[in-house]
PDB file of C-alpha atoms in Angstrom:
ATOM      1  CA  MET A 864      -0.236   7.808  29.070  1.00 39.00           C
ATOM      2  CA  ASN A 865      -1.644   5.856  26.104  1.00 54.00           C
ATOM      3  CA  ASP A 866      -2.825   2.359  26.952  1.00 56.00           C
ATOM      4  CA  ALA A 867      -3.451   1.272  23.345  1.00 70.00           C
ATOM      5  CA  THR A 868      -2.181  -2.171  22.395  1.00 89.00           C
ATOM      6  CA  LEU A 869      -1.125  -3.005  18.865  1.00 95.00           C
ATOM      7  CA  ARG A 870      -3.374  -5.691  17.417  1.00 95.00           C
ATOM      8  CA  GLY A 871      -2.529  -5.707  13.738  1.00 97.00           C
ATOM      9  CA  ARG A 872      -0.741  -4.221  10.753  1.00 98.00           C
ATOM     10  CA  ILE A 873      -1.987  -3.754   7.192  1.00 98.00           C
ATOM     11  CA  PHE A 874       0.078  -3.067   4.089  1.00 98.00           C
ATOM     12  CA  ILE A 875      -1.737  -2.028   0.900  1.00 98.00           C
ATOM     13  CA  VAL A 876       0.324  -2.690  -2.214  1.00 98.00           C
ATOM     14  CA  GLY A 877      -0.167  -2.790  -5.961  1.00 97.00           C
ATOM     15  CA  VAL A 878       0.588  -1.058  -9.226  1.00 95.00           C
ATOM     16  CA  PRO A 879       0.435   2.746  -8.904  1.00 93.00           C
ATOM     17  CA  ARG A 880      -2.889   4.159 -10.172  1.00 93.00           C
ATOM     18  CA  SER A 881      -4.726   0.921  -9.423  1.00 95.00           C
ATOM     19  CA  GLY A 882      -6.905   2.274  -6.588  1.00 94.00           C
ATOM     20  CA  THR A 883      -4.597   1.791  -3.605  1.00 96.00           C
ATOM     21  CA  THR A 884      -5.207   5.318  -2.267  1.00 95.00           C
ATOM     22  CA  LEU A 885      -8.970   4.913  -2.514  1.00 95.00           C
ATOM     23  CA  LEU A 886      -8.906   1.705  -0.495  1.00 96.00           C
ATOM     24  CA  GLN A 887      -6.525   3.286   2.004  1.00 97.00           C
ATOM     25  CA  ALA A 888      -8.875   6.244   2.514  1.00 95.00           C
ATOM     26  CA  LEU A 889     -11.808   3.871   3.042  1.00 94.00           C
ATOM     27  CA  LEU A 890     -10.059   1.705   5.625  1.00 96.00           C
ATOM     28  CA  ALA A 891      -8.498   4.720   7.350  1.00 95.00           C
ATOM     29  CA  GLY A 892     -12.036   5.774   8.228  1.00 94.00           C
ATOM     30  CA  HIS A 893     -12.467   2.693  10.399  1.00 95.00           C
ATOM     31  CA  GLU A 894     -12.496   3.511  14.107  1.00 94.00           C
ATOM     32  CA  GLN A 895      -9.786   0.929  14.866  1.00 96.00           C
ATOM     33  CA  VAL A 896      -7.382   1.933  12.071  1.00 97.00           C
ATOM     34  CA  THR A 897      -4.865   4.741  11.729  1.00 97.00           C
ATOM     35  CA  SER A 898      -3.021   5.417   8.502  1.00 97.00           C
ATOM     36  CA  PHE A 899      -0.267   7.629   7.141  1.00 97.00           C
ATOM     37  CA  THR A 900       1.156   9.302   4.070  1.00 97.00           C
ATOM     38  CA  GLU A 901       3.155   6.967   1.846  1.00 97.00           C
ATOM     39  CA  SER A 902       6.322   6.122   3.765  1.00 97.00           C
ATOM     40  CA  HIS A 903       8.523   4.778   0.920  1.00 97.00           C
ATOM     41  CA  PHE A 904      10.675   3.313   3.689  1.00 97.00           C
ATOM     42  CA  PHE A 905      11.566   0.094   1.913  1.00 97.00           C
ATOM     43  CA  SER A 906      11.327   1.230  -1.704  1.00 96.00           C
ATOM     44  CA  SER A 907      13.625   4.227  -1.130  1.00 96.00           C
ATOM     45  CA  HIS A 908      16.262   2.647   1.088  1.00 97.00           C
ATOM     46  CA  TYR A 909      16.640  -0.894  -0.244  1.00 97.00           C
ATOM     47  CA  ASN A 910      17.591  -2.501  -3.536  1.00 96.00           C
ATOM     48  CA  CYS A 911      16.387  -5.917  -4.621  1.00 94.00           C
ATOM     49  CA  VAL A 912      19.385  -8.063  -5.552  1.00 92.00           C
ATOM     50  CA  PRO A 913      18.830 -11.482  -7.185  1.00 88.00           C
ATOM     51  CA  LEU A 914      19.621 -14.375  -4.819  1.00 82.00           C
ATOM     52  CA  LEU A 915      20.528 -11.966  -2.003  1.00 86.00           C
ATOM     53  CA  GLY A 916      17.120 -10.356  -1.467  1.00 91.00           C
ATOM     54  CA  ALA A 917      16.576  -6.726  -0.425  1.00 96.00           C
ATOM     55  CA  LEU A 918      19.733  -4.985   0.735  1.00 97.00           C
ATOM     56  CA  LEU A 919      19.869  -1.708   2.655  1.00 97.00           C
ATOM     57  CA  THR A 920      21.540   1.030   0.589  1.00 96.00           C
ATOM     58  CA  ALA A 921      20.710   4.228   2.503  1.00 96.00           C
ATOM     59  CA  ASP A 922      20.161   5.448   6.055  1.00 96.00           C
ATOM     60  CA  PRO A 923      16.378   6.054   6.392  1.00 97.00           C
ATOM     61  CA  SER A 924      16.699   8.497   9.316  1.00 96.00           C
ATOM     62  CA  VAL A 925      16.018  11.658   7.293  1.00 96.00           C
ATOM     63  CA  ARG A 926      12.965  10.128   5.642  1.00 97.00           C
ATOM     64  CA  VAL A 927      11.636   8.856   8.992  1.00 97.00           C
ATOM     65  CA  ALA A 928      11.913  12.359  10.497  1.00 96.00           C
ATOM     66  CA  ARG A 929      10.101  13.864   7.493  1.00 96.00           C
ATOM     67  CA  PHE A 930       7.452  11.148   7.576  1.00 97.00           C
ATOM     68  CA  LEU A 931       6.684  11.795  11.244  1.00 97.00           C
ATOM     69  CA  GLU A 932       6.454  15.532  10.538  1.00 96.00           C
ATOM     70  CA  GLU A 933       4.087  14.916   7.601  1.00 95.00           C
ATOM     71  CA  ASN A 934       1.852  12.915   9.889  1.00 96.00           C
ATOM     72  CA  THR A 935       1.990  15.407  12.787  1.00 93.00           C
ATOM     73  CA  CYS A 936       3.601  13.017  15.233  1.00 91.00           C
ATOM     74  CA  GLN A 937       3.328  14.581  18.697  1.00 84.00           C
ATOM     75  CA  SER A 938       5.725  12.225  20.462  1.00 85.00           C
ATOM     76  CA  ARG A 939       9.492  12.749  20.232  1.00 91.00           C
ATOM     77  CA  ARG A 940       9.852   9.301  21.773  1.00 93.00           C
ATOM     78  CA  VAL A 941       8.850   7.711  18.470  1.00 95.00           C
ATOM     79  CA  TYR A 942      11.802   9.160  16.540  1.00 96.00           C
ATOM     80  CA  GLU A 943      14.217   8.929  19.452  1.00 96.00           C
ATOM     81  CA  GLY A 944      13.317   5.287  19.975  1.00 95.00           C
ATOM     82  CA  PHE A 945      13.941   4.587  16.285  1.00 96.00           C
ATOM     83  CA  GLN A 946      17.325   6.315  16.400  1.00 96.00           C
ATOM     84  CA  HIS A 947      18.309   4.452  19.552  1.00 95.00           C
ATOM     85  CA  LYS A 948      17.651   1.067  17.924  1.00 95.00           C
ATOM     86  CA  LEU A 949      19.603   1.757  14.723  1.00 95.00           C
ATOM     87  CA  PRO A 950      23.022   0.056  14.542  1.00 94.00           C
ATOM     88  CA  ALA A 951      25.812   2.622  14.857  1.00 91.00           C
ATOM     89  CA  THR A 952      27.610   1.283  11.794  1.00 93.00           C
ATOM     90  CA  ILE A 953      24.665   2.111   9.532  1.00 93.00           C
ATOM     91  CA  ARG A 954      26.494   5.392   8.936  1.00 89.00           C
ATOM     92  CA  LEU A 955      29.178   3.416   7.069  1.00 93.00           C
ATOM     93  CA  PRO A 956      27.962   2.692   3.504  1.00 92.00           C
ATOM     94  CA  ALA A 957      30.139  -0.403   3.174  1.00 92.00           C
ATOM     95  CA  LEU A 958      28.416  -2.049   6.167  1.00 94.00           C
ATOM     96  CA  ARG A 959      24.788  -1.058   5.558  1.00 95.00           C
ATOM     97  CA  ALA A 960      23.809  -4.220   3.735  1.00 95.00           C
ATOM     98  CA  LEU A 961      24.735  -6.233   6.827  1.00 95.00           C
ATOM     99  CA  HIS A 962      21.959  -4.462   8.735  1.00 96.00           C
ATOM    100  CA  SER A 963      19.207  -4.919   6.146  1.00 97.00           C
ATOM    101  CA  HIS A 964      16.902  -6.991   8.352  1.00 97.00           C
ATOM    102  CA  THR A 965      17.695  -5.084  11.560  1.00 97.00           C
ATOM    103  CA  VAL A 966      16.817  -1.717  10.017  1.00 97.00           C
ATOM    104  CA  ALA A 967      13.645  -3.127   8.443  1.00 98.00           C
ATOM    105  CA  ARG A 968      12.635  -4.317  11.888  1.00 98.00           C
ATOM    106  CA  CYS A 969      13.404  -0.867  13.345  1.00 97.00           C
ATOM    107  CA  LEU A 970      11.151   0.741  10.727  1.00 98.00           C
ATOM    108  CA  VAL A 971       8.287  -1.609  11.558  1.00 98.00           C
ATOM    109  CA  GLU A 972       8.704  -1.059  15.291  1.00 97.00           C
ATOM    110  CA  MET A 973       8.704   2.712  14.724  1.00 97.00           C
ATOM    111  CA  LEU A 974       5.357   2.407  12.909  1.00 97.00           C
ATOM    112  CA  ASP A 975       4.103   0.221  15.761  1.00 97.00           C
ATOM    113  CA  GLU A 976       5.026   2.889  18.294  1.00 96.00           C
ATOM    114  CA  PHE A 977       3.509   5.655  16.181  1.00 96.00           C
ATOM    115  CA  GLY A 978       0.273   3.749  15.742  1.00 95.00           C
ATOM    116  CA  ILE A 979       0.050   3.104  19.466  1.00 94.00           C
ATOM    117  CA  SER A 980       0.723   6.791  20.185  1.00 94.00           C
ATOM    118  CA  ARG A 981      -2.389   7.572  18.138  1.00 94.00           C
ATOM    119  CA  GLY A 982      -4.467   5.214  20.233  1.00 93.00           C
ATOM    120  CA  ALA A 983      -5.223   2.830  17.355  1.00 94.00           C
ATOM    121  CA  PRO A 984      -4.924  -0.965  17.648  1.00 96.00           C
ATOM    122  CA  VAL A 985      -4.257  -1.348  13.896  1.00 97.00           C
ATOM    123  CA  TRP A 986      -2.090   0.718  11.569  1.00 98.00           C
ATOM    124  CA  LEU A 987      -2.215   0.796   7.789  1.00 98.00           C
ATOM    125  CA  GLU A 988       0.721   1.647   5.513  1.00 98.00           C
ATOM    126  CA  LYS A 989       0.293   2.174   1.780  1.00 98.00           C
ATOM    127  CA  THR A 990       3.219   2.498  -0.586  1.00 97.00           C
ATOM    128  CA  PRO A 991       2.430   0.697  -3.847  1.00 96.00           C
ATOM    129  CA  ARG A 992       6.063  -0.186  -4.636  1.00 96.00           C
ATOM    130  CA  HIS A 993       6.448  -2.031  -1.351  1.00 98.00           C
ATOM    131  CA  LEU A 994       4.950  -4.885  -3.358  1.00 97.00           C
ATOM    132  CA  GLN A 995       8.515  -5.428  -4.589  1.00 96.00           C
ATOM    133  CA  PHE A 996       9.830  -5.844  -1.037  1.00 97.00           C
ATOM    134  CA  LEU A 997       7.330  -8.284   0.448  1.00 97.00           C
ATOM    135  CA  PRO A 998       9.863 -10.943   1.571  1.00 96.00           C
ATOM    136  CA  LEU A 999      11.798  -8.300   3.517  1.00 97.00           C
ATOM    137  CA  ILE A1000       8.642  -6.859   5.094  1.00 98.00           C
ATOM    138  CA  GLU A1001       7.245 -10.288   5.940  1.00 97.00           C
ATOM    139  CA  ARG A1002      10.458 -11.228   7.709  1.00 97.00           C
ATOM    140  CA  ALA A1003      10.491  -7.918   9.621  1.00 97.00           C
ATOM    141  CA  THR A1004       6.894  -8.430  10.774  1.00 97.00           C
ATOM    142  CA  ASN A1005       7.236 -12.083  11.764  1.00 95.00           C
ATOM    143  CA  ASP A1006       6.741 -11.432  15.463  1.00 95.00           C
ATOM    144  CA  GLY A1007       3.301 -12.821  16.228  1.00 95.00           C
ATOM    145  CA  ILE A1008       1.367  -9.606  15.559  1.00 96.00           C
ATOM    146  CA  PRO A1009      -1.063 -10.261  12.673  1.00 97.00           C
ATOM    147  CA  THR A1010       0.239  -8.553   9.540  1.00 98.00           C
ATOM    148  CA  ARG A1011      -1.810  -8.637   6.364  1.00 98.00           C
ATOM    149  CA  PHE A1012      -1.120  -7.559   2.817  1.00 98.00           C
ATOM    150  CA  VAL A1013      -3.909  -6.273   0.585  1.00 98.00           C
ATOM    151  CA  HIS A1014      -3.116  -6.291  -3.141  1.00 98.00           C
ATOM    152  CA  VAL A1015      -5.214  -3.910  -5.236  1.00 98.00           C
ATOM    153  CA  ILE A1016      -5.554  -4.789  -8.926  1.00 97.00           C
ATOM    154  CA  ARG A1017      -7.112  -2.870 -11.795  1.00 96.00           C
ATOM    155  CA  ASP A1018      -7.663  -3.445 -15.514  1.00 95.00           C
ATOM    156  CA  GLY A1019      -4.319  -3.267 -17.311  1.00 95.00           C
ATOM    157  CA  LEU A1020      -5.109  -0.707 -20.021  1.00 95.00           C
ATOM    158  CA  ALA A1021      -6.765   1.638 -17.517  1.00 94.00           C
ATOM    159  CA  THR A1022      -3.858   1.341 -15.074  1.00 95.00           C
ATOM    160  CA  VAL A1023      -1.154   1.782 -17.707  1.00 95.00           C
ATOM    161  CA  THR A1024      -2.907   4.807 -19.196  1.00 94.00           C
ATOM    162  CA  SER A1025      -3.333   6.447 -15.793  1.00 92.00           C
ATOM    163  CA  LEU A1026       0.238   5.631 -14.750  1.00 93.00           C
ATOM    164  CA  TYR A1027       1.605   6.998 -18.024  1.00 93.00           C
ATOM    165  CA  ARG A1028      -0.221  10.308 -17.470  1.00 90.00           C
ATOM    166  CA  ALA A1029       0.462  10.622 -13.736  1.00 89.00           C
ATOM    167  CA  SER A1030       4.199  10.009 -14.106  1.00 90.00           C
ATOM    168  CA  THR A1031       4.550  13.278 -15.998  1.00 87.00           C
ATOM    169  CA  SER A1032       4.182  14.945 -12.573  1.00 86.00           C
ATOM    170  CA  TRP A1033       6.876  12.765 -10.963  1.00 86.00           C
ATOM    171  CA  GLU A1034      10.642  13.130 -10.831  1.00 84.00           C
ATOM    172  CA  ARG A1035      10.868  11.067 -14.002  1.00 88.00           C
ATOM    173  CA  ALA A1036       8.136  10.338 -16.518  1.00 89.00           C
ATOM    174  CA  TYR A1037       7.627   6.662 -17.420  1.00 93.00           C
ATOM    175  CA  SER A1038       7.641   5.514 -21.003  1.00 94.00           C
ATOM    176  CA  LEU A1039       4.646   3.522 -22.173  1.00 94.00           C
ATOM    177  CA  GLU A1040       6.801   0.405 -22.301  1.00 96.00           C
ATOM    178  CA  GLU A1041       7.909   0.955 -18.685  1.00 96.00           C
ATOM    179  CA  CYS A1042       4.286   1.295 -17.573  1.00 96.00           C
ATOM    180  CA  VAL A1043       3.366  -1.990 -19.248  1.00 97.00           C
ATOM    181  CA  GLN A1044       6.398  -3.712 -17.745  1.00 97.00           C
ATOM    182  CA  ARG A1045       5.551  -2.390 -14.288  1.00 96.00           C
ATOM    183  CA  TRP A1046       1.972  -3.698 -14.519  1.00 97.00           C
ATOM    184  CA  ASN A1047       3.113  -7.113 -15.761  1.00 98.00           C
ATOM    185  CA  GLN A1048       5.825  -7.492 -13.134  1.00 97.00           C
ATOM    186  CA  ASP A1049       3.612  -6.353 -10.268  1.00 97.00           C
ATOM    187  CA  MET A1050       0.787  -8.632 -11.373  1.00 97.00           C
ATOM    188  CA  ALA A1051       3.284 -11.510 -11.312  1.00 97.00           C
ATOM    189  CA  ARG A1052       4.269 -10.556  -7.758  1.00 97.00           C
ATOM    190  CA  THR A1053       0.632 -10.535  -6.676  1.00 97.00           C
ATOM    191  CA  VAL A1054      -0.018 -13.926  -8.276  1.00 97.00           C
ATOM    192  CA  ALA A1055       3.063 -15.345  -6.527  1.00 97.00           C
ATOM    193  CA  ASN A1056       1.460 -14.510  -3.162  1.00 97.00           C
ATOM    194  CA  LEU A1057      -2.061 -15.773  -3.835  1.00 95.00           C
ATOM    195  CA  ALA A1058      -1.593 -18.938  -1.790  1.00 94.00           C
ATOM    196  CA  SER A1059      -0.494 -17.099   1.352  1.00 96.00           C
ATOM    197  CA  PRO A1060      -3.234 -16.711   3.994  1.00 95.00           C
ATOM    198  CA  SER A1061      -1.829 -13.318   4.982  1.00 97.00           C
ATOM    199  CA  HIS A1062      -2.394 -11.926   1.482  1.00 97.00           C
ATOM    200  CA  CYS A1063      -5.690 -11.013  -0.175  1.00 97.00           C
ATOM    201  CA  VAL A1064      -6.708  -9.304  -3.403  1.00 97.00           C
ATOM    202  CA  VAL A1065      -9.161  -6.449  -4.002  1.00 97.00           C
ATOM    203  CA  ARG A1066     -10.264  -5.585  -7.525  1.00 96.00           C
ATOM    204  CA  TYR A1067     -10.707  -1.846  -8.061  1.00 95.00           C
ATOM    205  CA  GLU A1068     -13.654  -2.197 -10.412  1.00 94.00           C
ATOM    206  CA  ALA A1069     -15.577  -4.350  -7.930  1.00 94.00           C
ATOM    207  CA  LEU A1070     -14.768  -1.949  -5.083  1.00 94.00           C
ATOM    208  CA  VAL A1071     -16.220   1.107  -6.809  1.00 92.00           C
ATOM    209  CA  ASP A1072     -19.154  -0.674  -8.469  1.00 92.00           C
ATOM    210  CA  ASP A1073     -20.363  -2.546  -5.373  1.00 92.00           C
ATOM    211  CA  PRO A1074     -18.445  -1.450  -2.250  1.00 91.00           C
ATOM    212  CA  ASP A1075     -20.331  -3.751   0.130  1.00 89.00           C
ATOM    213  CA  SER A1076     -19.408  -6.851  -1.847  1.00 91.00           C
ATOM    214  CA  VAL A1077     -15.725  -6.060  -1.295  1.00 94.00           C
ATOM    215  CA  LEU A1078     -15.586  -4.259   2.046  1.00 93.00           C
ATOM    216  CA  VAL A1079     -17.664  -6.758   4.028  1.00 92.00           C
ATOM    217  CA  PRO A1080     -15.386  -9.753   3.330  1.00 94.00           C
ATOM    218  CA  LEU A1081     -12.303  -7.538   3.487  1.00 96.00           C
ATOM    219  CA  LEU A1082     -13.104  -6.333   7.000  1.00 95.00           C
ATOM    220  CA  GLN A1083     -13.708  -9.932   7.989  1.00 94.00           C
ATOM    221  CA  THR A1084     -10.365 -10.993   6.501  1.00 95.00           C
ATOM    222  CA  LEU A1085      -8.607  -8.161   8.320  1.00 96.00           C
ATOM    223  CA  GLU A1086     -10.414  -9.118  11.543  1.00 95.00           C
ATOM    224  CA  LEU A1087     -11.943  -5.660  11.828  1.00 96.00           C
ATOM    225  CA  PRO A1088     -15.514  -5.277  13.096  1.00 93.00           C
ATOM    226  CA  ARG A1089     -18.120  -3.850  10.786  1.00 88.00           C
ATOM    227  CA  GLN A1090     -19.123  -0.287  11.457  1.00 81.00           C
ATOM    228  CA  GLY A1091     -21.272   2.385   9.852  1.00 79.00           C
ATOM    229  CA  ASP A1092     -20.828   3.516   6.268  1.00 83.00           C
ATOM    230  CA  LEU A1093     -17.147   4.254   5.592  1.00 87.00           C
ATOM    231  CA  ILE A1094     -17.772   5.979   2.272  1.00 87.00           C
ATOM    232  CA  PRO A1095     -18.778   9.469   3.554  1.00 85.00           C
ATOM    233  CA  ARG A1096     -15.426   9.731   5.361  1.00 87.00           C
ATOM    234  CA  ILE A1097     -13.287   9.282   2.239  1.00 90.00           C
ATOM    235  CA  SER A1098     -12.660  12.990   1.656  1.00 89.00           C
ATOM    236  CA  ASP A1099     -11.671  13.684   5.278  1.00 89.00           C
ATOM    237  CA  GLU A1100      -9.323  10.708   5.429  1.00 91.00           C
ATOM    238  CA  ALA A1101      -7.844  11.461   1.994  1.00 90.00           C
ATOM    239  CA  ALA A1102      -6.916  14.947   3.200  1.00 90.00           C
ATOM    240  CA  LEU A1103      -4.787  13.361   5.927  1.00 90.00           C
ATOM    241  CA  ILE A1104      -2.974  10.791   3.794  1.00 93.00           C
ATOM    242  CA  ILE A1105      -2.461  12.725   0.543  1.00 91.00           C
ATOM    243  CA  LYS A1106       0.316  15.297   0.460  1.00 90.00           C
ATOM    244  CA  GLU A1107      -0.315  18.649  -1.210  1.00 86.00           C
ATOM    245  CA  GLU A1108       2.117  17.933  -4.042  1.00 88.00           C
ATOM    246  CA  GLU A1109       0.449  14.588  -4.885  1.00 88.00           C
ATOM    247  CA  THR A1110      -1.937  16.244  -7.323  1.00 84.00           C
ATOM    248  CA  TRP A1111      -2.430  13.012  -9.283  1.00 79.00           C
ATOM    249  CA  LYS A1112      -4.368  11.602  -6.315  1.00 85.00           C
ATOM    250  CA  ALA A1113      -6.938  14.406  -6.252  1.00 81.00           C
ATOM    251  CA  GLY A1114      -9.655  12.203  -7.747  1.00 80.00           C
ATOM    252  CA  VAL A1115      -9.873  10.151  -4.537  1.00 84.00           C
ATOM    253  CA  THR A1116     -11.831  12.937  -2.847  1.00 72.00           C
ATOM    254  CA  ALA A1117     -14.605  12.427  -5.410  1.00 69.00           C
ATOM    255  CA  GLY A1118     -15.625   9.261  -3.575  1.00 68.00           C
ATOM    256  CA  MET A1119     -16.594   5.927  -5.064  1.00 72.00           C
ATOM    257  CA  ASN A1120     -17.055   6.955  -8.689  1.00 69.00           C
ATOM    258  CA  ARG A1121     -14.982   4.859 -11.055  1.00 71.00           C
ATOM    259  CA  ALA A1122     -12.083   6.961 -12.348  1.00 71.00           C
ATOM    260  CA  PRO A1123     -12.510   7.590 -16.074  1.00 66.00           C
ATOM    261  CA  VAL A1124      -9.842   6.298 -18.419  1.00 69.00           C
ATOM    262  CA  ALA A1125      -8.368   9.234 -20.305  1.00 64.00           C
ATOM    263  CA  THR A1126      -8.287   7.557 -23.699  1.00 65.00           C
ATOM    264  CA  GLU A1127      -6.971  10.748 -25.267  1.00 71.00           C
ATOM    265  CA  ALA A1128      -3.666  10.094 -23.503  1.00 79.00           C
ATOM    266  CA  LEU A1129      -2.979   7.211 -25.881  1.00 88.00           C
ATOM    267  CA  LYS A1130      -3.409   6.932 -29.608  1.00 89.00           C
ATOM    268  CA  GLU A1131      -5.521   4.042 -30.811  1.00 89.00           C
ATOM    269  CA  SER A1132      -2.407   2.303 -32.137  1.00 92.00           C
ATOM    270  CA  GLU A1133      -0.759   2.705 -28.719  1.00 92.00           C
ATOM    271  CA  GLN A1134      -3.788   1.210 -26.977  1.00 92.00           C
ATOM    272  CA  VAL A1135      -3.645  -1.804 -29.279  1.00 93.00           C
ATOM    273  CA  ARG A1136       0.076  -2.199 -28.578  1.00 94.00           C
ATOM    274  CA  VAL A1137      -0.476  -1.957 -24.816  1.00 94.00           C
ATOM    275  CA  VAL A1138      -3.283  -4.519 -24.773  1.00 95.00           C
ATOM    276  CA  ALA A1139      -1.172  -6.945 -26.786  1.00 96.00           C
ATOM    277  CA  ALA A1140       1.732  -6.648 -24.340  1.00 97.00           C
ATOM    278  CA  LEU A1141      -0.269  -6.991 -21.112  1.00 97.00           C
ATOM    279  CA  ARG A1142      -0.166 -10.306 -19.196  1.00 97.00           C
ATOM    280  CA  GLN A1143      -3.935 -10.653 -19.030  1.00 96.00           C
ATOM    281  CA  ASP A1144      -3.543 -14.250 -17.833  1.00 96.00           C
ATOM    282  CA  LEU A1145      -1.937 -13.014 -14.607  1.00 97.00           C
ATOM    283  CA  PHE A1146      -4.698 -10.471 -14.073  1.00 97.00           C
ATOM    284  CA  GLU A1147      -7.371 -13.135 -14.517  1.00 96.00           C
ATOM    285  CA  LEU A1148      -5.648 -15.395 -11.983  1.00 95.00           C
ATOM    286  CA  ALA A1149      -5.552 -12.597  -9.423  1.00 96.00           C
ATOM    287  CA  ALA A1150      -9.081 -11.438 -10.216  1.00 95.00           C
ATOM    288  CA  HIS A1151     -10.343 -14.969  -9.627  1.00 93.00           C
ATOM    289  CA  ARG A1152      -9.053 -14.750  -6.063  1.00 91.00           C
ATOM    290  CA  ALA A1153     -10.239 -11.199  -5.433  1.00 93.00           C
ATOM    291  CA  LEU A1154     -12.549 -10.482  -2.520  1.00 84.00           C
ATOM    292  CA  GLY A1155     -16.056  -9.831  -3.723  1.00 70.00           C
ATOM    293  CA  LYS A1156     -19.399 -11.464  -4.302  1.00 54.00           C
ATOM    294  CA  ALA A1157     -17.973 -14.973  -4.478  1.00 46.00           C
ATOM    295  CA  MET A1158     -16.492 -14.640  -1.005  1.00 48.00           C
ATOM    296  CA  ASP A1159     -19.632 -12.827   0.128  1.00 45.00           C
ATOM    297  CA  ALA A1160     -21.612 -15.953  -0.642  1.00 41.00           C
ATOM    298  CA  ALA A1161     -19.036 -18.183   1.008  1.00 45.00           C
ATOM    299  CA  HIS A1162     -19.338 -16.181   4.217  1.00 47.00           C
ATOM    300  CA  GLY A1163     -23.082 -16.368   4.523  1.00 47.00           C
ATOM    301  CA  GLY A1164     -24.535 -14.520   1.596  1.00 43.00           C
ATOM    302  CA  LYS A1165     -26.566 -11.411   2.157  1.00 43.00           C
ATOM    303  CA  GLU A1166     -27.534 -11.854   5.785  1.00 39.00           C
ATOM    304  CA  ALA A1167     -26.963  -8.399   7.209  1.00 38.00           C
ATOM    305  CA  ASN A1168     -23.856  -8.073   5.100  1.00 44.00           C
ATOM    306  CA  SER A1169     -24.150  -4.372   4.328  1.00 44.00           C
ATOM    307  CA  ILE A1170     -21.626  -2.083   5.961  1.00 45.00           C
ATOM    308  CA  LYS A1171     -24.251   0.671   5.918  1.00 44.00           C
ATOM    309  CA  GLY A1172     -26.278   1.161   9.030  1.00 38.00           C
ATOM    310  CA  VAL A1173     -24.485  -1.582  10.969  1.00 36.00           C
TER     311      VAL A1173
END
């Protein structure tokens, strides 16, 4: 019998190729955190409809079963409990939208149960596109258990270039214009949540250049105790959260080295066009609020602030 009690939830969101997997692998190495492969629960089963919010469009049961298998869930009770809570009429496409909130809540409770079955007081879910479904997720997690959202941001040209290349391995390759639009729209979503105390921002460049300056205040924000160096565990944790077919994530196992920007992927004229189209003003707003040295100083400066050797 597992006596673990759920104490918190963490969602990492952001533009794909912005460093979300790296941060996930770092935090997954914390002794109080368990994490998973990308669930895609909300991004694959809901559509965002203006004025109406996120509406359920598909039964997530098949994906939940596959997700639990990917993450070697040992307890049948987790899936059976999820199935038991689902409304019977979810099988009827015409009625699914009526159960949008209920099913979102069932998905969160399933993750709660899975996290508890692993003996961890905090679970961490990372699907970058869940950034588009934050109102739905916030409503589904409004139950008194601390739920925090960590937005990872990265330089626009670097992110767009990496996204453009990586998408060639996906079901559908993104055009350069789509990559720029995705970065701009997701940056706007991050900026829209800056004032919320349950949201914080991590800048990829700061994370890889000076991990302590980001991880120390981040752990404090997430109410996680400091522990020994998390960096050596990146490769082991990445192996658990990256699926074999996700070849574009292979660089995470290299550790904290800043991922090089493959400039050969874009012609010089394309780079100029991308830079001109990027909403740099949104990035600067988010970067200003990012966890790092400024917050380090606000929380007491350098006094024993290293996560190494704690």
